[in-house]
PDB file of C-alpha atoms in Angstrom:
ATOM      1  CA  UNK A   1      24.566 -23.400  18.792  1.00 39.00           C
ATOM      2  CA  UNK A   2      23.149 -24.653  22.078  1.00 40.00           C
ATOM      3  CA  UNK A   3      19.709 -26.135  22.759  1.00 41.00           C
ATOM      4  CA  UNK A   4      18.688 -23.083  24.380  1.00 35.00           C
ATOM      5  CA  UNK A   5      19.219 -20.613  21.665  1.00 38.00           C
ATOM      6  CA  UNK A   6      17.777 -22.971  19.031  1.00 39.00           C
ATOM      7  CA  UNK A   7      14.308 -23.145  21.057  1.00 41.00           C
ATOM      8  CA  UNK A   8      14.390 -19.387  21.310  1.00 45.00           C
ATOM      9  CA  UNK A   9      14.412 -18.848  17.196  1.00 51.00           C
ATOM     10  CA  UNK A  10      10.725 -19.540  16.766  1.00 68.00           C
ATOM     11  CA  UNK A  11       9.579 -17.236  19.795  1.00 63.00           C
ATOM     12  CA  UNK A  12      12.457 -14.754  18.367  1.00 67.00           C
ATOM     13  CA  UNK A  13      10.495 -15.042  14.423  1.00 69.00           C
ATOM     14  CA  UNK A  14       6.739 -14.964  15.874  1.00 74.00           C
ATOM     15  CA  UNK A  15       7.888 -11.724  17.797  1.00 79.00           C
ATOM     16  CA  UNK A  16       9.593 -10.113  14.673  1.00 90.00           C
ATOM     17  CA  UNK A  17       6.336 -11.650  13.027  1.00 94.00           C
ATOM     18  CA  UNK A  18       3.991  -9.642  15.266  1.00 95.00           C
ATOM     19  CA  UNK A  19       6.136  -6.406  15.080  1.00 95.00           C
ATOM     20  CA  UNK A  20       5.564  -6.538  10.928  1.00 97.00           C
ATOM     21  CA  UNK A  21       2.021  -7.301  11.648  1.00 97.00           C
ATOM     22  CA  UNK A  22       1.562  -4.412  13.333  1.00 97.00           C
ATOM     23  CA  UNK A  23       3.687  -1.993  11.386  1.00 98.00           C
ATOM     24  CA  UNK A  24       1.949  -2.964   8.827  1.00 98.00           C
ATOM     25  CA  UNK A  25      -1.799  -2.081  10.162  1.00 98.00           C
ATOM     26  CA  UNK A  26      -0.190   1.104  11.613  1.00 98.00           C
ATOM     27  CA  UNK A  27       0.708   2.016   7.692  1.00 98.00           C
ATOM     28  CA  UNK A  28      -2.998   1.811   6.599  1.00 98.00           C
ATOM     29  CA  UNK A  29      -4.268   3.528   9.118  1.00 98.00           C
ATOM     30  CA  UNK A  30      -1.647   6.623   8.255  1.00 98.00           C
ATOM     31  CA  UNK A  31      -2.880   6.650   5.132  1.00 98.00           C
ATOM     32  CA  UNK A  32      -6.476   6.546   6.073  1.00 98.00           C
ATOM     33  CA  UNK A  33      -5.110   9.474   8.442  1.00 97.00           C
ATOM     34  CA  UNK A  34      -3.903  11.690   6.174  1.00 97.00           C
ATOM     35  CA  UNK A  35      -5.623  14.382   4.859  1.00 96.00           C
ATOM     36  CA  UNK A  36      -6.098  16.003   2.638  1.00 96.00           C
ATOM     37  CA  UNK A  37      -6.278  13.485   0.147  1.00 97.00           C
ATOM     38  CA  UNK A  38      -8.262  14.584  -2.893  1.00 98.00           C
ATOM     39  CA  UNK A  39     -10.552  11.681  -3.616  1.00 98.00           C
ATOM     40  CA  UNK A  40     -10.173   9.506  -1.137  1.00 98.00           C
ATOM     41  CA  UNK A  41     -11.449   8.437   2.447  1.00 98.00           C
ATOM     42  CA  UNK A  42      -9.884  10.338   5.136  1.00 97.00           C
ATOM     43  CA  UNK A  43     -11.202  11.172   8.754  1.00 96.00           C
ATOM     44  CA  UNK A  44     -12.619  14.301   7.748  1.00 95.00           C
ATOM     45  CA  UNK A  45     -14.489  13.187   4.645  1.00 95.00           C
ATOM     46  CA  UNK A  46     -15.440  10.655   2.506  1.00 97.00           C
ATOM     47  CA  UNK A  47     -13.750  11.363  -0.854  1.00 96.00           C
ATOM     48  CA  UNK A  48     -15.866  10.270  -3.631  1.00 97.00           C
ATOM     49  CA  UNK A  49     -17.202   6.945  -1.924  1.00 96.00           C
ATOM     50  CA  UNK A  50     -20.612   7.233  -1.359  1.00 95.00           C
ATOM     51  CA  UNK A  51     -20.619   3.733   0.121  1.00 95.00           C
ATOM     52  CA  UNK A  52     -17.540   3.706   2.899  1.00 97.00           C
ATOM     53  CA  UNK A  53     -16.175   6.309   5.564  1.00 97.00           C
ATOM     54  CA  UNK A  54     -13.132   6.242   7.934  1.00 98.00           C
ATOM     55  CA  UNK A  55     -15.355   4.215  10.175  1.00 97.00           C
ATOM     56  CA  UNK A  56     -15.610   1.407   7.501  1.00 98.00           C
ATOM     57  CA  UNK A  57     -11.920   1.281   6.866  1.00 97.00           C
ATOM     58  CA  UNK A  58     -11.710   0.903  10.750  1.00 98.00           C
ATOM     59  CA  UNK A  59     -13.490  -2.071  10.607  1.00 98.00           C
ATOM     60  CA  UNK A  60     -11.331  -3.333   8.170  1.00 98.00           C
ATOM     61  CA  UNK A  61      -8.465  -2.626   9.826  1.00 97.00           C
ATOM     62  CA  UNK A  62      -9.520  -4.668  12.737  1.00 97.00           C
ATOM     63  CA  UNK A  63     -10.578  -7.600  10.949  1.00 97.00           C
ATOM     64  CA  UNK A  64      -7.166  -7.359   9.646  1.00 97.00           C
ATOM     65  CA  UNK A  65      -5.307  -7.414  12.300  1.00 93.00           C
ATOM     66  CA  UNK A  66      -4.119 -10.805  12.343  1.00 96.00           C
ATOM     67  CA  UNK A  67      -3.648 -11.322   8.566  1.00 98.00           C
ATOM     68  CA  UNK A  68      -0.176  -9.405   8.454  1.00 98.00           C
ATOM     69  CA  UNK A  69       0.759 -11.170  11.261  1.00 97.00           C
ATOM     70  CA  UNK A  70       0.481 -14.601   9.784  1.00 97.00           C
ATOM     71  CA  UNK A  71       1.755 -13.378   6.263  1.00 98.00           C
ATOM     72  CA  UNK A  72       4.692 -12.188   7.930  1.00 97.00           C
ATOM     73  CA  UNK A  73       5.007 -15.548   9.800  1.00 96.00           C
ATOM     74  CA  UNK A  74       4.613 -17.533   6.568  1.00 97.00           C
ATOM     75  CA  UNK A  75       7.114 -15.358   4.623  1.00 97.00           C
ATOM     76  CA  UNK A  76       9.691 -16.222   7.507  1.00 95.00           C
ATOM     77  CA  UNK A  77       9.449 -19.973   7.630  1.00 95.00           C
ATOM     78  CA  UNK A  78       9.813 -19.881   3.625  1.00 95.00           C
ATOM     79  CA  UNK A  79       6.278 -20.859   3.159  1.00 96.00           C
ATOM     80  CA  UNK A  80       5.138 -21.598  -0.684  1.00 95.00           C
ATOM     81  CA  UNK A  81       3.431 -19.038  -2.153  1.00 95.00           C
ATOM     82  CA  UNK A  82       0.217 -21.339  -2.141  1.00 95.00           C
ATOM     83  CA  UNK A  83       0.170 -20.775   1.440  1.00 96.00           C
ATOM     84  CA  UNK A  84       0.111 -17.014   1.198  1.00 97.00           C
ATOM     85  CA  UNK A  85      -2.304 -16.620  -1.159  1.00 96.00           C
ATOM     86  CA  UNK A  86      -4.665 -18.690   1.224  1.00 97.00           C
ATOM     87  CA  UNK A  87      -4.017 -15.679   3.835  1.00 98.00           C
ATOM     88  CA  UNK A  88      -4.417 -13.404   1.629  1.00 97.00           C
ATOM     89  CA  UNK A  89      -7.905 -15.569   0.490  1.00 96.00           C
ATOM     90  CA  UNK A  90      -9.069 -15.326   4.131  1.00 98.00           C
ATOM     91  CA  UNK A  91      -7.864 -12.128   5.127  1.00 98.00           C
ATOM     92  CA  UNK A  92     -10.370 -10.689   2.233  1.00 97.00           C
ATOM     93  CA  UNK A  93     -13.000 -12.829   3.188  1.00 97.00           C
ATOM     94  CA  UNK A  94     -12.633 -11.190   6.659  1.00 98.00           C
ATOM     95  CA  UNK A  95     -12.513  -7.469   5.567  1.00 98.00           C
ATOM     96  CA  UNK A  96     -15.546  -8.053   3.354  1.00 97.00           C
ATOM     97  CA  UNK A  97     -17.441  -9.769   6.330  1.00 97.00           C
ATOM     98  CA  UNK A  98     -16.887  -6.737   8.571  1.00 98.00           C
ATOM     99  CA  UNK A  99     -17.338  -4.189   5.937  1.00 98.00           C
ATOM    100  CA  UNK A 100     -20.562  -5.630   4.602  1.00 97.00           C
ATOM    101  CA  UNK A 101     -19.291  -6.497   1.057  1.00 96.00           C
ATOM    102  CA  UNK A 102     -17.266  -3.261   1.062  1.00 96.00           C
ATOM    103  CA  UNK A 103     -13.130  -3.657  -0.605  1.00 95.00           C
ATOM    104  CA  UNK A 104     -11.917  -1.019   1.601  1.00 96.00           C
ATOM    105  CA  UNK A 105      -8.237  -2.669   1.249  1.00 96.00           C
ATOM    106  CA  UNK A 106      -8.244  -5.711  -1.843  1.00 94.00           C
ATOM    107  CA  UNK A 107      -5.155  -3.586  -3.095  1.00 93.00           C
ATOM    108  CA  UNK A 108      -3.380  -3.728   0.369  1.00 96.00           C
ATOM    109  CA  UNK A 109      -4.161  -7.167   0.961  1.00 97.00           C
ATOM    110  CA  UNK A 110      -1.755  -8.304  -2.242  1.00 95.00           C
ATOM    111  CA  UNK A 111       0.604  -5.743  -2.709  1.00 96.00           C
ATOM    112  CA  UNK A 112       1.354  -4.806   1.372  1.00 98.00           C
ATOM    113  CA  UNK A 113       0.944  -8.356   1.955  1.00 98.00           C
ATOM    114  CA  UNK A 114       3.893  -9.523  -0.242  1.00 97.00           C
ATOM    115  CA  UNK A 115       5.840  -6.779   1.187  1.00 98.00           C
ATOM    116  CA  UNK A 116       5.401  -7.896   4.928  1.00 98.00           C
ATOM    117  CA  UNK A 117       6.073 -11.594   3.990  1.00 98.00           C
ATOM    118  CA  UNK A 118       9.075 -10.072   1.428  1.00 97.00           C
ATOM    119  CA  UNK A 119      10.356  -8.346   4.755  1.00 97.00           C
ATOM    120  CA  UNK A 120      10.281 -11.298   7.330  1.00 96.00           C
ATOM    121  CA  UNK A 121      12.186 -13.900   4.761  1.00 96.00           C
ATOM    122  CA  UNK A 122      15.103 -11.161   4.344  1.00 95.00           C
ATOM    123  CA  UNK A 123      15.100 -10.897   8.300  1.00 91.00           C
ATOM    124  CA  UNK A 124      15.034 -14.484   8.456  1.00 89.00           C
ATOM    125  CA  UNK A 125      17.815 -15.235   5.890  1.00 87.00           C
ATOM    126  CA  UNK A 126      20.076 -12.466   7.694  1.00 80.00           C
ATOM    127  CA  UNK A 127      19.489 -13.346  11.158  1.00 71.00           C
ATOM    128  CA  UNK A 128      17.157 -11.647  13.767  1.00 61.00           C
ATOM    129  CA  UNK A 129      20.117  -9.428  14.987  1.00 59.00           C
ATOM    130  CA  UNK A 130      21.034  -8.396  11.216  1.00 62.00           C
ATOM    131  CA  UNK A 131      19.760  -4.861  10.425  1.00 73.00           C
ATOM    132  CA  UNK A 132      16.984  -4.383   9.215  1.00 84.00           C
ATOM    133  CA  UNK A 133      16.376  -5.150   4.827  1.00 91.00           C
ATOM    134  CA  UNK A 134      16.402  -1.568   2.861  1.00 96.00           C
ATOM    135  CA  UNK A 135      13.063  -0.380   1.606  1.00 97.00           C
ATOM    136  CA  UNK A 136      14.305  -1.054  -2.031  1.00 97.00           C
ATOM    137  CA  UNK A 137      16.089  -5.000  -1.054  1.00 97.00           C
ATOM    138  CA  UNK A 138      12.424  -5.680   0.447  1.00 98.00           C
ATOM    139  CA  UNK A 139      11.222  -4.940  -2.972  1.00 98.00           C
ATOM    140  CA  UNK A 140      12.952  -6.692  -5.219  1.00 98.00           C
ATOM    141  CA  UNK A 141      12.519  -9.770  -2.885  1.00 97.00           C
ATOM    142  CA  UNK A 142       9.022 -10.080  -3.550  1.00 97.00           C
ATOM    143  CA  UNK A 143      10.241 -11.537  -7.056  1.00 97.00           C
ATOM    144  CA  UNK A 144      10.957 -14.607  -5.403  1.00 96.00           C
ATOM    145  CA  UNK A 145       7.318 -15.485  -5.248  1.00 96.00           C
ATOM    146  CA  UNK A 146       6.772 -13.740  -9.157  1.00 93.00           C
ATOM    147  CA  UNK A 147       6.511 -16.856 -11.070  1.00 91.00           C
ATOM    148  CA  UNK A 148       3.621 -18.324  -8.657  1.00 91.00           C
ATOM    149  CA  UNK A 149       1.628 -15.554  -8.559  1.00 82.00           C
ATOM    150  CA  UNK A 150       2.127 -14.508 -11.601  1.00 78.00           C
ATOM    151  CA  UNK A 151       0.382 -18.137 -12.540  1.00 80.00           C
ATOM    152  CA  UNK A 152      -2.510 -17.663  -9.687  1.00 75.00           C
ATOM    153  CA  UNK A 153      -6.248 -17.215 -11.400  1.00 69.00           C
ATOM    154  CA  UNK A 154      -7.664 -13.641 -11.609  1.00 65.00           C
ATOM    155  CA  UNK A 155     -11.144 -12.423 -10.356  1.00 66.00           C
ATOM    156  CA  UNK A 156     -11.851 -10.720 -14.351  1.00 58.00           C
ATOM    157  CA  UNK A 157     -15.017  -9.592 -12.853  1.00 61.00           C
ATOM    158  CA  UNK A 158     -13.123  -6.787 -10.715  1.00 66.00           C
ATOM    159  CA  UNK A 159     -13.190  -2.972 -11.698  1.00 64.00           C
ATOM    160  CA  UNK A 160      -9.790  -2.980 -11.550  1.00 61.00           C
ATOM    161  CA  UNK A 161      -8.871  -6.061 -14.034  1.00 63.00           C
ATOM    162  CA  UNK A 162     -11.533  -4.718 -16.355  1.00 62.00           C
ATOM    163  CA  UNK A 163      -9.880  -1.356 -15.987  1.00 63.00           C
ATOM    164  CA  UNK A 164      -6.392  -2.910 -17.030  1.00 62.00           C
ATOM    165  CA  UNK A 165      -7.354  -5.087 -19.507  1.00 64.00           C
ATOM    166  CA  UNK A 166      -9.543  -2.047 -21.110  1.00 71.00           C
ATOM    167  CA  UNK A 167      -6.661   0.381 -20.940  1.00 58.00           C
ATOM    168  CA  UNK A 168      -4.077  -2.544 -22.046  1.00 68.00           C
ATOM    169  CA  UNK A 169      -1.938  -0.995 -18.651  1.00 75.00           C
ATOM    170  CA  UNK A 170      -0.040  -2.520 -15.788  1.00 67.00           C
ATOM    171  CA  UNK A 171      -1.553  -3.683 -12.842  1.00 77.00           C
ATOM    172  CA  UNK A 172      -0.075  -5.078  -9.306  1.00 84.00           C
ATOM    173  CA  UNK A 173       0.896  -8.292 -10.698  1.00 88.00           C
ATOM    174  CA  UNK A 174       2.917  -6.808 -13.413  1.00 90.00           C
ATOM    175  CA  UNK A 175       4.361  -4.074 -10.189  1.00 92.00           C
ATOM    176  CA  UNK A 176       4.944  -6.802  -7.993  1.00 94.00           C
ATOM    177  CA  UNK A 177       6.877  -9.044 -10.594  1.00 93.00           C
ATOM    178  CA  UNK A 178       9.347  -6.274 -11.522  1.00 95.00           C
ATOM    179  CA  UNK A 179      10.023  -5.766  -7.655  1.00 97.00           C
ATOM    180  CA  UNK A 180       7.590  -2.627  -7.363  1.00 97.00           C
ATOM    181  CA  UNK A 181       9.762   0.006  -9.241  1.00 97.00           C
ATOM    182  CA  UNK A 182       7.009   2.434  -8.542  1.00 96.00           C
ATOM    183  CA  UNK A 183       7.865   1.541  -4.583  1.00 98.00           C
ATOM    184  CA  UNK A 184      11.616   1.828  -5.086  1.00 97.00           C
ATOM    185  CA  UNK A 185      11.941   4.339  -7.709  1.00 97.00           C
ATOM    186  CA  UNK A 186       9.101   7.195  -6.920  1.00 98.00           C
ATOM    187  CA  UNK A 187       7.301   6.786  -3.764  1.00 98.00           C
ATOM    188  CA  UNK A 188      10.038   5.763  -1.230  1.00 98.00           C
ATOM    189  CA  UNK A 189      12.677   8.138  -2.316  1.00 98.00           C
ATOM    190  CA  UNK A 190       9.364  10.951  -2.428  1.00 98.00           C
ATOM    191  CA  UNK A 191       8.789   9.830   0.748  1.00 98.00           C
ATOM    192  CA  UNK A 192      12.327   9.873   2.440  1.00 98.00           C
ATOM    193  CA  UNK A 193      13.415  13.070   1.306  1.00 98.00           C
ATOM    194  CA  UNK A 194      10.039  15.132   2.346  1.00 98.00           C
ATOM    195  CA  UNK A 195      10.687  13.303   5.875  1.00 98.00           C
ATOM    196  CA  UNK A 196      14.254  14.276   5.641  1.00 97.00           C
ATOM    197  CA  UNK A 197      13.672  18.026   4.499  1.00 98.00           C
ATOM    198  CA  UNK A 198      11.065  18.678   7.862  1.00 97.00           C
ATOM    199  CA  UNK A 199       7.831  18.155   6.166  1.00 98.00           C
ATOM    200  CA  UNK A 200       5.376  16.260   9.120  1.00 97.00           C
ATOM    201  CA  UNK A 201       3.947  12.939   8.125  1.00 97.00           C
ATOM    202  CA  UNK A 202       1.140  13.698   6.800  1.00 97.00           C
ATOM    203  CA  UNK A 203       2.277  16.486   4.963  1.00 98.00           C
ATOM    204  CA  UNK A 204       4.947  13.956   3.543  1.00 98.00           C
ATOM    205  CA  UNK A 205       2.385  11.414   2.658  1.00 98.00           C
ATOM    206  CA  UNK A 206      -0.109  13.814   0.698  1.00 98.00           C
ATOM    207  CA  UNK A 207       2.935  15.211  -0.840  1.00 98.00           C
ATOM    208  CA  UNK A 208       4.042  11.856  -2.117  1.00 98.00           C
ATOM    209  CA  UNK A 209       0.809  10.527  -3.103  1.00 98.00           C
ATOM    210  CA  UNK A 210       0.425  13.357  -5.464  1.00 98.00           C
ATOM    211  CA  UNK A 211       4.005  12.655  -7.024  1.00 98.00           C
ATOM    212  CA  UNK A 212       2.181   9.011  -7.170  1.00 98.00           C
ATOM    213  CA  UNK A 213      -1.261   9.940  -8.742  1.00 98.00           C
ATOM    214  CA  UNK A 214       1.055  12.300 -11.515  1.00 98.00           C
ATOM    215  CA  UNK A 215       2.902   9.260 -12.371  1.00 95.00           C
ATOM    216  CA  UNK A 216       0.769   5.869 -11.894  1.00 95.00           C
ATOM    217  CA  UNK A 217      -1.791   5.061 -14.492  1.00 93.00           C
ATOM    218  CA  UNK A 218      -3.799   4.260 -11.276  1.00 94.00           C
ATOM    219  CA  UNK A 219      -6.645   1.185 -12.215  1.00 91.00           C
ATOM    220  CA  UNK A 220      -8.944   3.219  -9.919  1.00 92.00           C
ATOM    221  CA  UNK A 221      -9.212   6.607 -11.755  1.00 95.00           C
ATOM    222  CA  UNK A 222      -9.327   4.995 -15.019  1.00 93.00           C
ATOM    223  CA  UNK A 223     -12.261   2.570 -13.623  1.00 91.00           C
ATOM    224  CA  UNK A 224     -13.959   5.829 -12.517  1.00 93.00           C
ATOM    225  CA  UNK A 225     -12.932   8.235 -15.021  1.00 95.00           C
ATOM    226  CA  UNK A 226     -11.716   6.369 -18.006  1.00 93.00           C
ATOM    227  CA  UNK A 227      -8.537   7.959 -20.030  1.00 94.00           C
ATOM    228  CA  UNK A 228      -9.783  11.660 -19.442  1.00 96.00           C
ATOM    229  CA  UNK A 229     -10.203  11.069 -16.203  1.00 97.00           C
ATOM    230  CA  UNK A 230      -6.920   9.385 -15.631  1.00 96.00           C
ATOM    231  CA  UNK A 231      -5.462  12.615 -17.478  1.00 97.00           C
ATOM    232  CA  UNK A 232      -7.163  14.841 -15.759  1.00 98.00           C
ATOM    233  CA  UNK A 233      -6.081  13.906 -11.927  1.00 98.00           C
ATOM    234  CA  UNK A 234      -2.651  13.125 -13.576  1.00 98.00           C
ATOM    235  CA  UNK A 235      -2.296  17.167 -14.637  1.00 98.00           C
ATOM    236  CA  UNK A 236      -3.508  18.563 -11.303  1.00 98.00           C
ATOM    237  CA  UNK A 237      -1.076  16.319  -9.204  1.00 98.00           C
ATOM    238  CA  UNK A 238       1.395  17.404 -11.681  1.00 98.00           C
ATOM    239  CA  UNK A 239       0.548  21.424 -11.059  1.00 98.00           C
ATOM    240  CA  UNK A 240       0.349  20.930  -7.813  1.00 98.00           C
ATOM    241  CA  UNK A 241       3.760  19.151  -7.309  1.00 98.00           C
ATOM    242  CA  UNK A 242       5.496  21.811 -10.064  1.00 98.00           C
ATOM    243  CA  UNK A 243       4.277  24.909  -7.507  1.00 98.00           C
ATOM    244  CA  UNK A 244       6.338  22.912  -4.666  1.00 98.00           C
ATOM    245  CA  UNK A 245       3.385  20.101  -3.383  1.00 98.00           C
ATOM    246  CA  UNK A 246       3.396  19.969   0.209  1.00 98.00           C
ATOM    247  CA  UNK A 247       6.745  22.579   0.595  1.00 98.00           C
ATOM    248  CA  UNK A 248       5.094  25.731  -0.602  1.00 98.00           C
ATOM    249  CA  UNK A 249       3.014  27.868   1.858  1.00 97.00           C
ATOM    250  CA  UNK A 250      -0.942  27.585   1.907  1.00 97.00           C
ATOM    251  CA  UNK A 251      -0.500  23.472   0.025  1.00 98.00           C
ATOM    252  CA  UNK A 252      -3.267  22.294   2.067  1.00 97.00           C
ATOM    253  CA  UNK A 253      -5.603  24.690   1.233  1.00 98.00           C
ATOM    254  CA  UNK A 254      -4.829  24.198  -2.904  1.00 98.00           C
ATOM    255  CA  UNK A 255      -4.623  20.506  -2.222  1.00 98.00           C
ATOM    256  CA  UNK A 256      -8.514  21.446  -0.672  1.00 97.00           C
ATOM    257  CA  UNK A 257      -9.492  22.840  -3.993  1.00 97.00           C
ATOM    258  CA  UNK A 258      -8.377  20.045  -6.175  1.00 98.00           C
ATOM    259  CA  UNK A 259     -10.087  17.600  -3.785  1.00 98.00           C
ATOM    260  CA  UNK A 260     -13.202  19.354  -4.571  1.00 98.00           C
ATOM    261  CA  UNK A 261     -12.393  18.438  -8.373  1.00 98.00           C
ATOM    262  CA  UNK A 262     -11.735  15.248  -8.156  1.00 98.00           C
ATOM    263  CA  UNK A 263     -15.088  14.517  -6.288  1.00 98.00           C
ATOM    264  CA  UNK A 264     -16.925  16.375  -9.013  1.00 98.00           C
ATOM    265  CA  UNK A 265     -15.198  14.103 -10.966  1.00 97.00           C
ATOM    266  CA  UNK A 266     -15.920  10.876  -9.062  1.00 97.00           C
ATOM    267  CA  UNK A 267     -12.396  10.128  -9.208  1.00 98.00           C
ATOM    268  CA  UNK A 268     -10.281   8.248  -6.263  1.00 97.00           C
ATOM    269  CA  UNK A 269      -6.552   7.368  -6.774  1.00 97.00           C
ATOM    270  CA  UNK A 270      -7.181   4.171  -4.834  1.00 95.00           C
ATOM    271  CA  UNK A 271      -3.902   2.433  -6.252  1.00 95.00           C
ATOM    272  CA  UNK A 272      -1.927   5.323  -5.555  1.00 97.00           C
ATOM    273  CA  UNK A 273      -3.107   4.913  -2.039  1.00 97.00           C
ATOM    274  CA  UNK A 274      -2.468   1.288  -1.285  1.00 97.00           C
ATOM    275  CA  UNK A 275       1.371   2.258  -2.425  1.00 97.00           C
ATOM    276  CA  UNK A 276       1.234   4.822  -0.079  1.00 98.00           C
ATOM    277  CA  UNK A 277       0.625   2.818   2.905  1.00 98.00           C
ATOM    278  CA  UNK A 278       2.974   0.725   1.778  1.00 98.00           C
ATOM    279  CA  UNK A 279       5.714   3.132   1.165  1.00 98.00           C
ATOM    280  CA  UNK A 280       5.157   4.183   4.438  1.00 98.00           C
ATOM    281  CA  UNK A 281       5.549   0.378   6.288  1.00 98.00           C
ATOM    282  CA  UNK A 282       9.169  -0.037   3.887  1.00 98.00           C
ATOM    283  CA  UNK A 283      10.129   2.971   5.879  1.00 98.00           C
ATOM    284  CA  UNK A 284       8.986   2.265   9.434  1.00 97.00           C
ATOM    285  CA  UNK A 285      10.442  -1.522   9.048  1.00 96.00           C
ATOM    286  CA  UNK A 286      13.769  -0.051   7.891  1.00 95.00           C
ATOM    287  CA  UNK A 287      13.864   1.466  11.989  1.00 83.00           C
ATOM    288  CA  UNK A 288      12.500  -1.289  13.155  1.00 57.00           C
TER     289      UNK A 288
END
């Protein structure tokens, strides 16, 4: 290899760096787009969050902006996972900072994090002109960091560790250390074919996150809602994808309805979201 082409790798991985960075950023802010999502922020409404709107989310977003960036970086020079989790420190000291001690994306943060670092170190090991890894390949390389973080301390004062250790269920960790079969095995495939079959994005996302919420003991609804409430939201996405989800005529309108139950309920698939988003960057780094 001459000198010329080995100069050009780093600008070549910063590049392929940014491009993550911002697919990744681009996938939160579909989900925050989508509507309607029956608990949860959205442009239109603000769930069952008395305490955050789309606006906050956009402020998170921006304070974001350079975290996925410099995860992706990191994951592509083979960095330790030490040095990740220090982005992933910052990058939540940021979002809180602009969203006035608001977690608009904690969930994101880890689990989209890994994924965008998981991506750029499969780019990396197959060259910048290798295709580019499949969803499910970007998946199961986030196991290569599972031992480290796995071994990282917990914050046992969050609603959501309370929530698993209360509920004895999984959480991301466990998700993350099994290579997100949740990612590979529901949401992606859920995903791909409602894409593939004509449905519009957002009718593909809602569609999918309510194949998520029947199937994810989601640490937010069971925070919110305990096991009835986790139950509860797990039935109605379960009617609603049995009468066809997002496929059959007048979906957004029934979607509407259940919405209105779920805020009754104070319930908000949060997890279910954050896998969302990131179902929706595997795709969009698969083409790009």
């Amino acid at each position: 290899m001459n000198a010329l082409a080995h100069a050009d790798r780093p600008v070549a991985r910063r590049v392929d760096s940014a491009r993550l960075g911002r697919l990744a950023i681009a996938s939160l802010h579909a989900e925050l787009a989508c509507a309607p999502k029956p608990g949860l922020v959205t442009p239109f409404n603000t769930g069952s969050h008395d305490d955050m709107d789309a606006g906050t989310f956009l402020r998170s977003l921006f304070a974001l902006r350079h975290y996925f960036t410099a995860i992706a970086d990191a994951g592509a020079a083979d960095a330790p996972f030490a040095s990740l989790r220090a982005h992933g420190i910052a990058a939540e000291h940021a979002m809180l900072r602009a969203t006035g001690g608001i977690n608009t994306h904690r969930g994101a943060i880890f689990s989209l994090g890994l994924l965008v670092a998981a991506a750029a170190r499969c780019r990396r090991q197959h060259g910048q002109a290798a295709p580019a890894a499949p969803a499910a390949q970007v998946c199961l390389a986030v196991q290569h960091w599972a031992d480290d973080f796995a071994a990282a301390p917990l914050d046992a004062s969050s609603p959501g560790q309370r929530a698993r250790l209360r509920h004895g269920v999984a959480g991301v960790r466990e998700q993350a250390a099994a290579g997100y079969p949740l990612l590979r095995e529901l949401a992606v495939p859920t995903l791909r074919h409602a894409l593939h079959n004509g449905l519009p994005r957002d009718a593909a996302m809602s569609h999918t996150l309510m194949q998520l919420v029947a199937q994810v003991d989601d640490l937010n609804l069971l925070h919110r809602g305990g096991a009835d409430g986790l139950a509860w939201a797990q039935q109605q996405a379960r009617l609603f994808i049995e009468a066809g989800g997002a496929f059959a005529p007048g979906w957004q309108a029934r979607l509407h309805d259940i919405g209105e139950g779920f805020v009754a309920r104070r319930l908000s698939p949060g997890g279910s979201a954050d896998l969302l988003a990131c179902s929706w960057f595997l795709l969009q780094q698969e083409g790009a």
